[in-house]
Amino acid sequence: MKNAAKIAPKLRFLYGNGDGKVTVRYTPDTEDSAITIAEEDLQTLKGLTFKKVCVKGAGAFVIAPCDGEKPLSGKVAIVTGSAQGFGFGIADYLASKGAYVVVADMNSDGARNAAEAICKKNSVETLAVFCDVTKEESVEGLVETTVLRFGGLDIFVNNAGIVRAGSLDEMTLKAFTLVENVNYNAYFLCAKYASQIMKIQREVNPDIMFDIIEINSKSGLEGSNKNFAYAGSKFGGIGLTQSFALELAPYGIKVNAICPGNFLDGPLWSDPEKGLFVLYLKAGKVPGAKTVDDVRRYYEAKVPLGRGCRTEDVCLAISYIIDQKYETGQAIPVTGGQVMLK
Ligand SMILES: NC(=O)c1ccc[n+]([C@@H]2O[C@H](COP(=O)([O-])OP(=O)(O)OC[C@H]3O[C@@H](n4cnc5c(N)ncnc54)[C@H](O)[C@@H]3O)[C@@H](O)[C@H]2O)c1
């Protein structure tokens, strides 16, 4: 990671009263800097209110206070897999609360459209970044790009995920490995690079806390028939969540998972061509089902509260996690009662 990406988060929490409610934007153009300073002397800038600071050998940083008054104004959030589905809804929610949001997805066009729509709706700056979460250099680049643009990172939502269902006889090693790479291995990569920036910020201001949130699944809490690749990756995600939480608690980084039930209105289920309703109807997975609506009703009937999970249900859990300053390492079900903790 560029050295500038390790300097910007320090400047962000050295500025003014140290609450991080500023953007720090990196630029190689050092002209018009109010001050030029060596990296080892950064601490002497505590309480600074300079608009542009040049750090010798690293470049310059343009600093602008954020005067928004919303609960997350000035916070920086990355949501992976946010071109559509739950991720899009979560990114939109965080922006509605004032956060600068980075829409990270391997679908570049989708990410750009999503970032534009979220920016327009919420009047807050957003950024679209191509990222394949299974590739280490891509995840590192995502975090670096975010920090060079906004100056730091407060909330990382590990949302990108895929399903490849199938029985033991049907499942190939290739499909199994792909699911583990996206849902499980990538969570490690994301936590690794996100926590590096959060630790730097915490060193400057030991009162601030940060969040890494994994969008897990009800299939991370109980087995899923002929869907073991997915369930295994999500069970593993809870093991990572608990372990990251233990390791990162001393740095003020909370790590929690949210375990939603089926998002029946989302594209994964409802897409008219590739959605699970259509696929399950064609595959005869639901006994007696003659239409897509029959398949939907079958899945709704499994939920005590009688409907699929919605983005707003997940966002309420996100809000709780971020507000809560005394909880980490948890897996929070949002399943309408379909899965209950033991
Ligand atoms: N849909 C559900 O019923 C449901 C239920 C519980 C949990 N979840 C979890 O919620 C999360 C989001 O699910 P969704 O249904 O909204 O998914 P979705 O398929 O609608 O969207 C997933 C997004 O992730 C992106 N993506 C896929 N692979 C990627 C990669 N390697 N790098 C970067 N981006 C990638 C896709 O381009 C897409 O934009 C997943 O982790 C999923 O397991 C979903």
mmCIF file of N, CA and C in Angstrom, residues 190-260:
data_model
loop_
_atom_site.group_PDB
_atom_site.id
_atom_site.type_symbol
_atom_site.label_atom_id
_atom_site.label_comp_id
_atom_site.label_asym_id
_atom_site.label_seq_id
_atom_site.Cartn_x
_atom_site.Cartn_y
_atom_site.Cartn_z
ATOM 1 N N CYS A 190 -10.439 -8.839 3.186
ATOM 2 C CA CYS A 190 -11.071 -7.548 3.482
ATOM 3 C C CYS A 190 -10.747 -7.105 4.908
ATOM 4 N N ALA A 191 -10.851 -8.036 5.859
ATOM 5 C CA ALA A 191 -10.563 -7.683 7.259
ATOM 6 C C ALA A 191 -9.093 -7.295 7.402
ATOM 7 N N LYS A 192 -8.214 -7.994 6.681
ATOM 8 C CA LYS A 192 -6.776 -7.719 6.772
ATOM 9 C C LYS A 192 -6.469 -6.271 6.379
ATOM 10 N N TYR A 193 -6.980 -5.834 5.229
ATOM 11 C CA TYR A 193 -6.622 -4.495 4.744
ATOM 12 C C TYR A 193 -7.443 -3.395 5.415
ATOM 13 N N ALA A 194 -8.709 -3.668 5.713
ATOM 14 C CA ALA A 194 -9.531 -2.653 6.395
ATOM 15 C C ALA A 194 -8.954 -2.367 7.782
ATOM 16 N N SER A 195 -8.563 -3.422 8.501
ATOM 17 C CA SER A 195 -8.099 -3.221 9.884
ATOM 18 C C SER A 195 -6.780 -2.451 9.925
ATOM 19 N N GLN A 196 -5.967 -2.557 8.866
ATOM 20 C CA GLN A 196 -4.696 -1.814 8.858
ATOM 21 C C GLN A 196 -4.946 -0.317 8.986
ATOM 22 N N ILE A 197 -5.935 0.173 8.242
ATOM 23 C CA ILE A 197 -6.233 1.613 8.275
ATOM 24 C C ILE A 197 -6.881 1.983 9.611
ATOM 25 N N MET A 198 -7.811 1.138 10.071
ATOM 26 C CA MET A 198 -8.505 1.440 11.331
ATOM 27 C C MET A 198 -7.512 1.507 12.493
ATOM 28 N N LYS A 199 -6.518 0.618 12.476
ATOM 29 C CA LYS A 199 -5.512 0.625 13.559
ATOM 30 C C LYS A 199 -4.720 1.927 13.559
ATOM 31 N N ILE A 200 -4.369 2.420 12.375
ATOM 32 C CA ILE A 200 -3.612 3.679 12.286
ATOM 33 C C ILE A 200 -4.434 4.814 12.900
ATOM 34 N N GLN A 201 -5.728 4.830 12.582
ATOM 35 C CA GLN A 201 -6.600 5.904 13.091
ATOM 36 C C GLN A 201 -6.719 5.830 14.614
ATOM 37 N N ARG A 202 -6.847 4.603 15.109
ATOM 38 C CA ARG A 202 -7.018 4.396 16.548
ATOM 39 C C ARG A 202 -5.778 4.847 17.321
ATOM 40 N N GLU A 203 -4.615 4.671 16.683
ATOM 41 C CA GLU A 203 -3.375 5.079 17.332
ATOM 42 C C GLU A 203 -3.380 6.592 17.567
ATOM 43 N N VAL A 204 -3.956 7.325 16.618
ATOM 44 C CA VAL A 204 -3.985 8.785 16.761
ATOM 45 C C VAL A 204 -5.087 9.212 17.734
ATOM 46 N N ASN A 205 -6.268 8.567 17.652
ATOM 47 C CA ASN A 205 -7.370 8.916 18.563
ATOM 48 C C ASN A 205 -7.929 7.642 19.213
ATOM 49 N N PRO A 206 -7.474 7.326 20.435
ATOM 50 C CA PRO A 206 -7.859 6.064 21.099
ATOM 51 C C PRO A 206 -9.318 6.025 21.553
ATOM 52 N N ASP A 207 -10.086 7.098 21.325
ATOM 53 C CA ASP A 207 -11.491 7.104 21.749
ATOM 54 C C ASP A 207 -12.447 6.654 20.644
ATOM 55 N N ILE A 208 -11.943 6.549 19.420
ATOM 56 C CA ILE A 208 -12.848 6.261 18.292
ATOM 57 C C ILE A 208 -12.935 4.755 18.059
ATOM 58 N N MET A 209 -14.147 4.283 17.717
ATOM 59 C CA MET A 209 -14.319 2.852 17.401
ATOM 60 C C MET A 209 -14.710 2.682 15.938
ATOM 61 N N PHE A 210 -14.449 1.494 15.411
ATOM 62 C CA PHE A 210 -14.690 1.211 13.998
ATOM 63 C C PHE A 210 -15.455 -0.109 13.881
ATOM 64 N N ASP A 211 -16.004 -0.352 12.686
ATOM 65 C CA ASP A 211 -16.799 -1.561 12.493
ATOM 66 C C ASP A 211 -16.397 -2.327 11.243
ATOM 67 N N ILE A 212 -16.226 -3.633 11.414
ATOM 68 C CA ILE A 212 -16.172 -4.552 10.274
ATOM 69 C C ILE A 212 -17.420 -5.423 10.427
ATOM 70 N N ILE A 213 -18.255 -5.437 9.391
ATOM 71 C CA ILE A 213 -19.529 -6.152 9.472
ATOM 72 C C ILE A 213 -19.593 -7.161 8.330
ATOM 73 N N GLU A 214 -19.822 -8.408 8.681
ATOM 74 C CA GLU A 214 -19.973 -9.427 7.638
ATOM 75 C C GLU A 214 -21.455 -9.687 7.387
ATOM 76 N N ILE A 215 -21.895 -9.600 6.137
ATOM 77 C CA ILE A 215 -23.250 -10.036 5.825
ATOM 78 C C ILE A 215 -23.157 -11.546 5.632
ATOM 79 N N ASN A 216 -23.584 -12.245 6.655
ATOM 80 C CA ASN A 216 -23.526 -13.702 6.678
ATOM 81 C C ASN A 216 -24.861 -14.215 6.155
ATOM 82 N N SER A 217 -25.495 -15.165 6.829
ATOM 83 C CA SER A 217 -26.760 -15.743 6.350
ATOM 84 C C SER A 217 -27.341 -16.618 7.451
ATOM 85 N N LYS A 218 -28.635 -16.892 7.348
ATOM 86 C CA LYS A 218 -29.197 -17.881 8.274
ATOM 87 C C LYS A 218 -28.511 -19.235 8.030
ATOM 88 N N SER A 219 -27.963 -19.425 6.820
ATOM 89 C CA SER A 219 -27.240 -20.677 6.525
ATOM 90 C C SER A 219 -25.869 -20.726 7.190
ATOM 91 N N GLY A 220 -25.508 -19.659 7.894
ATOM 92 C CA GLY A 220 -24.305 -19.701 8.728
ATOM 93 C C GLY A 220 -24.622 -20.151 10.135
ATOM 94 N N LEU A 221 -25.937 -20.344 10.412
ATOM 95 C CA LEU A 221 -26.356 -20.725 11.767
ATOM 96 C C LEU A 221 -26.912 -22.141 11.826
ATOM 97 N N GLU A 222 -27.414 -22.623 10.690
ATOM 98 C CA GLU A 222 -27.848 -24.031 10.643
ATOM 99 C C GLU A 222 -27.637 -24.564 9.229
ATOM 100 N N GLY A 223 -27.451 -25.868 9.110
ATOM 101 C CA GLY A 223 -27.119 -26.488 7.828
ATOM 102 C C GLY A 223 -28.190 -26.237 6.776
ATOM 103 N N SER A 224 -27.805 -26.372 5.505
ATOM 104 C CA SER A 224 -28.726 -26.091 4.400
ATOM 105 C C SER A 224 -28.639 -27.276 3.429
ATOM 106 N N ASN A 225 -29.782 -27.946 3.255
ATOM 107 C CA ASN A 225 -29.784 -29.183 2.478
ATOM 108 C C ASN A 225 -29.354 -28.959 1.029
ATOM 109 N N LYS A 226 -28.425 -29.750 0.549
ATOM 110 C CA LYS A 226 -27.883 -29.647 -0.821
ATOM 111 C C LYS A 226 -27.388 -28.229 -1.118
ATOM 112 N N ASN A 227 -26.881 -27.596 -0.119
ATOM 113 C CA ASN A 227 -26.367 -26.223 -0.244
ATOM 114 C C ASN A 227 -25.167 -26.072 0.684
ATOM 115 N N PHE A 228 -24.390 -27.171 0.783
ATOM 116 C CA PHE A 228 -23.320 -27.210 1.798
ATOM 117 C C PHE A 228 -22.160 -26.273 1.480
ATOM 118 N N ALA A 229 -21.934 -26.002 0.181
ATOM 119 C CA ALA A 229 -20.806 -25.116 -0.165
ATOM 120 C C ALA A 229 -21.074 -23.737 0.445
ATOM 121 N N TYR A 230 -22.291 -23.281 0.281
ATOM 122 C CA TYR A 230 -22.698 -21.968 0.811
ATOM 123 C C TYR A 230 -22.716 -21.994 2.341
ATOM 124 N N ALA A 231 -23.418 -22.985 2.907
ATOM 125 C CA ALA A 231 -23.538 -23.039 4.372
ATOM 126 C C ALA A 231 -22.157 -23.163 5.020
ATOM 127 N N GLY A 232 -21.299 -23.985 4.436
ATOM 128 C CA GLY A 232 -19.947 -24.155 5.002
ATOM 129 C C GLY A 232 -19.190 -22.838 5.003
ATOM 130 N N SER A 233 -19.292 -22.097 3.891
ATOM 131 C CA SER A 233 -18.570 -20.818 3.797
ATOM 132 C C SER A 233 -19.109 -19.831 4.832
ATOM 133 N N LYS A 234 -20.418 -19.886 5.092
ATOM 134 C CA LYS A 234 -21.025 -18.934 6.028
ATOM 135 C C LYS A 234 -20.758 -19.351 7.491
ATOM 136 N N PHE A 235 -20.788 -20.663 7.785
ATOM 137 C CA PHE A 235 -20.386 -21.117 9.131
ATOM 138 C C PHE A 235 -18.950 -20.647 9.394
ATOM 139 N N GLY A 236 -18.087 -20.825 8.389
ATOM 140 C CA GLY A 236 -16.687 -20.397 8.523
ATOM 141 C C GLY A 236 -16.597 -18.905 8.774
ATOM 142 N N GLY A 237 -17.481 -18.146 8.134
ATOM 143 C CA GLY A 237 -17.494 -16.690 8.308
ATOM 144 C C GLY A 237 -17.742 -16.305 9.760
ATOM 145 N N ILE A 238 -18.547 -17.102 10.452
ATOM 146 C CA ILE A 238 -18.810 -16.791 11.863
ATOM 147 C C ILE A 238 -17.570 -17.101 12.714
ATOM 148 N N GLY A 239 -16.862 -18.141 12.353
ATOM 149 C CA GLY A 239 -15.586 -18.434 13.033
ATOM 150 C C GLY A 239 -14.598 -17.291 12.836
ATOM 151 N N LEU A 240 -14.547 -16.764 11.612
ATOM 152 C CA LEU A 240 -13.656 -15.624 11.348
ATOM 153 C C LEU A 240 -14.119 -14.404 12.136
ATOM 154 N N THR A 241 -15.431 -14.157 12.135
ATOM 155 C CA THR A 241 -15.973 -12.988 12.850
ATOM 156 C C THR A 241 -15.563 -13.027 14.322
ATOM 157 N N GLN A 242 -15.765 -14.178 14.962
ATOM 158 C CA GLN A 242 -15.427 -14.275 16.392
ATOM 159 C C GLN A 242 -13.922 -14.086 16.613
ATOM 160 N N SER A 243 -13.128 -14.690 15.721
ATOM 161 C CA SER A 243 -11.669 -14.632 15.906
ATOM 162 C C SER A 243 -11.126 -13.234 15.613
ATOM 163 N N PHE A 244 -11.629 -12.600 14.533
ATOM 164 C CA PHE A 244 -11.213 -11.217 14.239
ATOM 165 C C PHE A 244 -11.616 -10.309 15.407
ATOM 166 N N ALA A 245 -12.815 -10.556 15.954
ATOM 167 C CA ALA A 245 -13.311 -9.711 17.052
ATOM 168 C C ALA A 245 -12.347 -9.765 18.234
ATOM 169 N N LEU A 246 -11.868 -10.974 18.563
ATOM 170 C CA LEU A 246 -10.930 -11.114 19.681
ATOM 171 C C LEU A 246 -9.626 -10.369 19.391
ATOM 172 N N GLU A 247 -9.132 -10.545 18.157
ATOM 173 C CA GLU A 247 -7.846 -9.941 17.798
ATOM 174 C C GLU A 247 -7.926 -8.414 17.715
ATOM 175 N N LEU A 248 -9.062 -7.905 17.247
ATOM 176 C CA LEU A 248 -9.134 -6.473 16.940
ATOM 177 C C LEU A 248 -9.766 -5.629 18.045
ATOM 178 N N ALA A 249 -10.336 -6.281 19.069
ATOM 179 C CA ALA A 249 -10.956 -5.516 20.170
ATOM 180 C C ALA A 249 -9.982 -4.504 20.793
ATOM 181 N N PRO A 250 -8.709 -4.878 21.021
ATOM 182 C CA PRO A 250 -7.800 -3.893 21.621
ATOM 183 C C PRO A 250 -7.595 -2.651 20.759
ATOM 184 N N TYR A 251 -7.951 -2.721 19.490
ATOM 185 C CA TYR A 251 -7.791 -1.559 18.599
ATOM 186 C C TYR A 251 -9.113 -0.814 18.392
ATOM 187 N N GLY A 252 -10.140 -1.159 19.178
ATOM 188 C CA GLY A 252 -11.423 -0.463 19.043
ATOM 189 C C GLY A 252 -12.181 -0.843 17.787
ATOM 190 N N ILE A 253 -11.825 -1.979 17.193
ATOM 191 C CA ILE A 253 -12.520 -2.412 15.971
ATOM 192 C C ILE A 253 -13.503 -3.517 16.354
ATOM 193 N N LYS A 254 -14.803 -3.213 16.243
ATOM 194 C CA LYS A 254 -15.826 -4.233 16.508
ATOM 195 C C LYS A 254 -16.010 -5.055 15.236
ATOM 196 N N VAL A 255 -16.193 -6.353 15.406
ATOM 197 C CA VAL A 255 -16.407 -7.221 14.238
ATOM 198 C C VAL A 255 -17.643 -8.065 14.509
ATOM 199 N N ASN A 256 -18.669 -7.872 13.718
ATOM 200 C CA ASN A 256 -19.926 -8.598 13.920
ATOM 201 C C ASN A 256 -20.476 -9.100 12.586
ATOM 202 N N ALA A 257 -21.306 -10.127 12.670
ATOM 203 C CA ALA A 257 -21.951 -10.667 11.468
ATOM 204 C C ALA A 257 -23.456 -10.483 11.580
ATOM 205 N N ILE A 258 -24.095 -10.283 10.438
ATOM 206 C CA ILE A 258 -25.563 -10.244 10.378
ATOM 207 C C ILE A 258 -25.994 -11.448 9.545
ATOM 208 N N CYS A 259 -26.998 -12.156 10.048
ATOM 209 C CA CYS A 259 -27.411 -13.399 9.378
ATOM 210 C C CYS A 259 -28.852 -13.259 8.861
ATOM 211 N N PRO A 260 -29.015 -12.706 7.660
ATOM 212 C CA PRO A 260 -30.376 -12.494 7.144
ATOM 213 C C PRO A 260 -31.020 -13.796 6.679
#
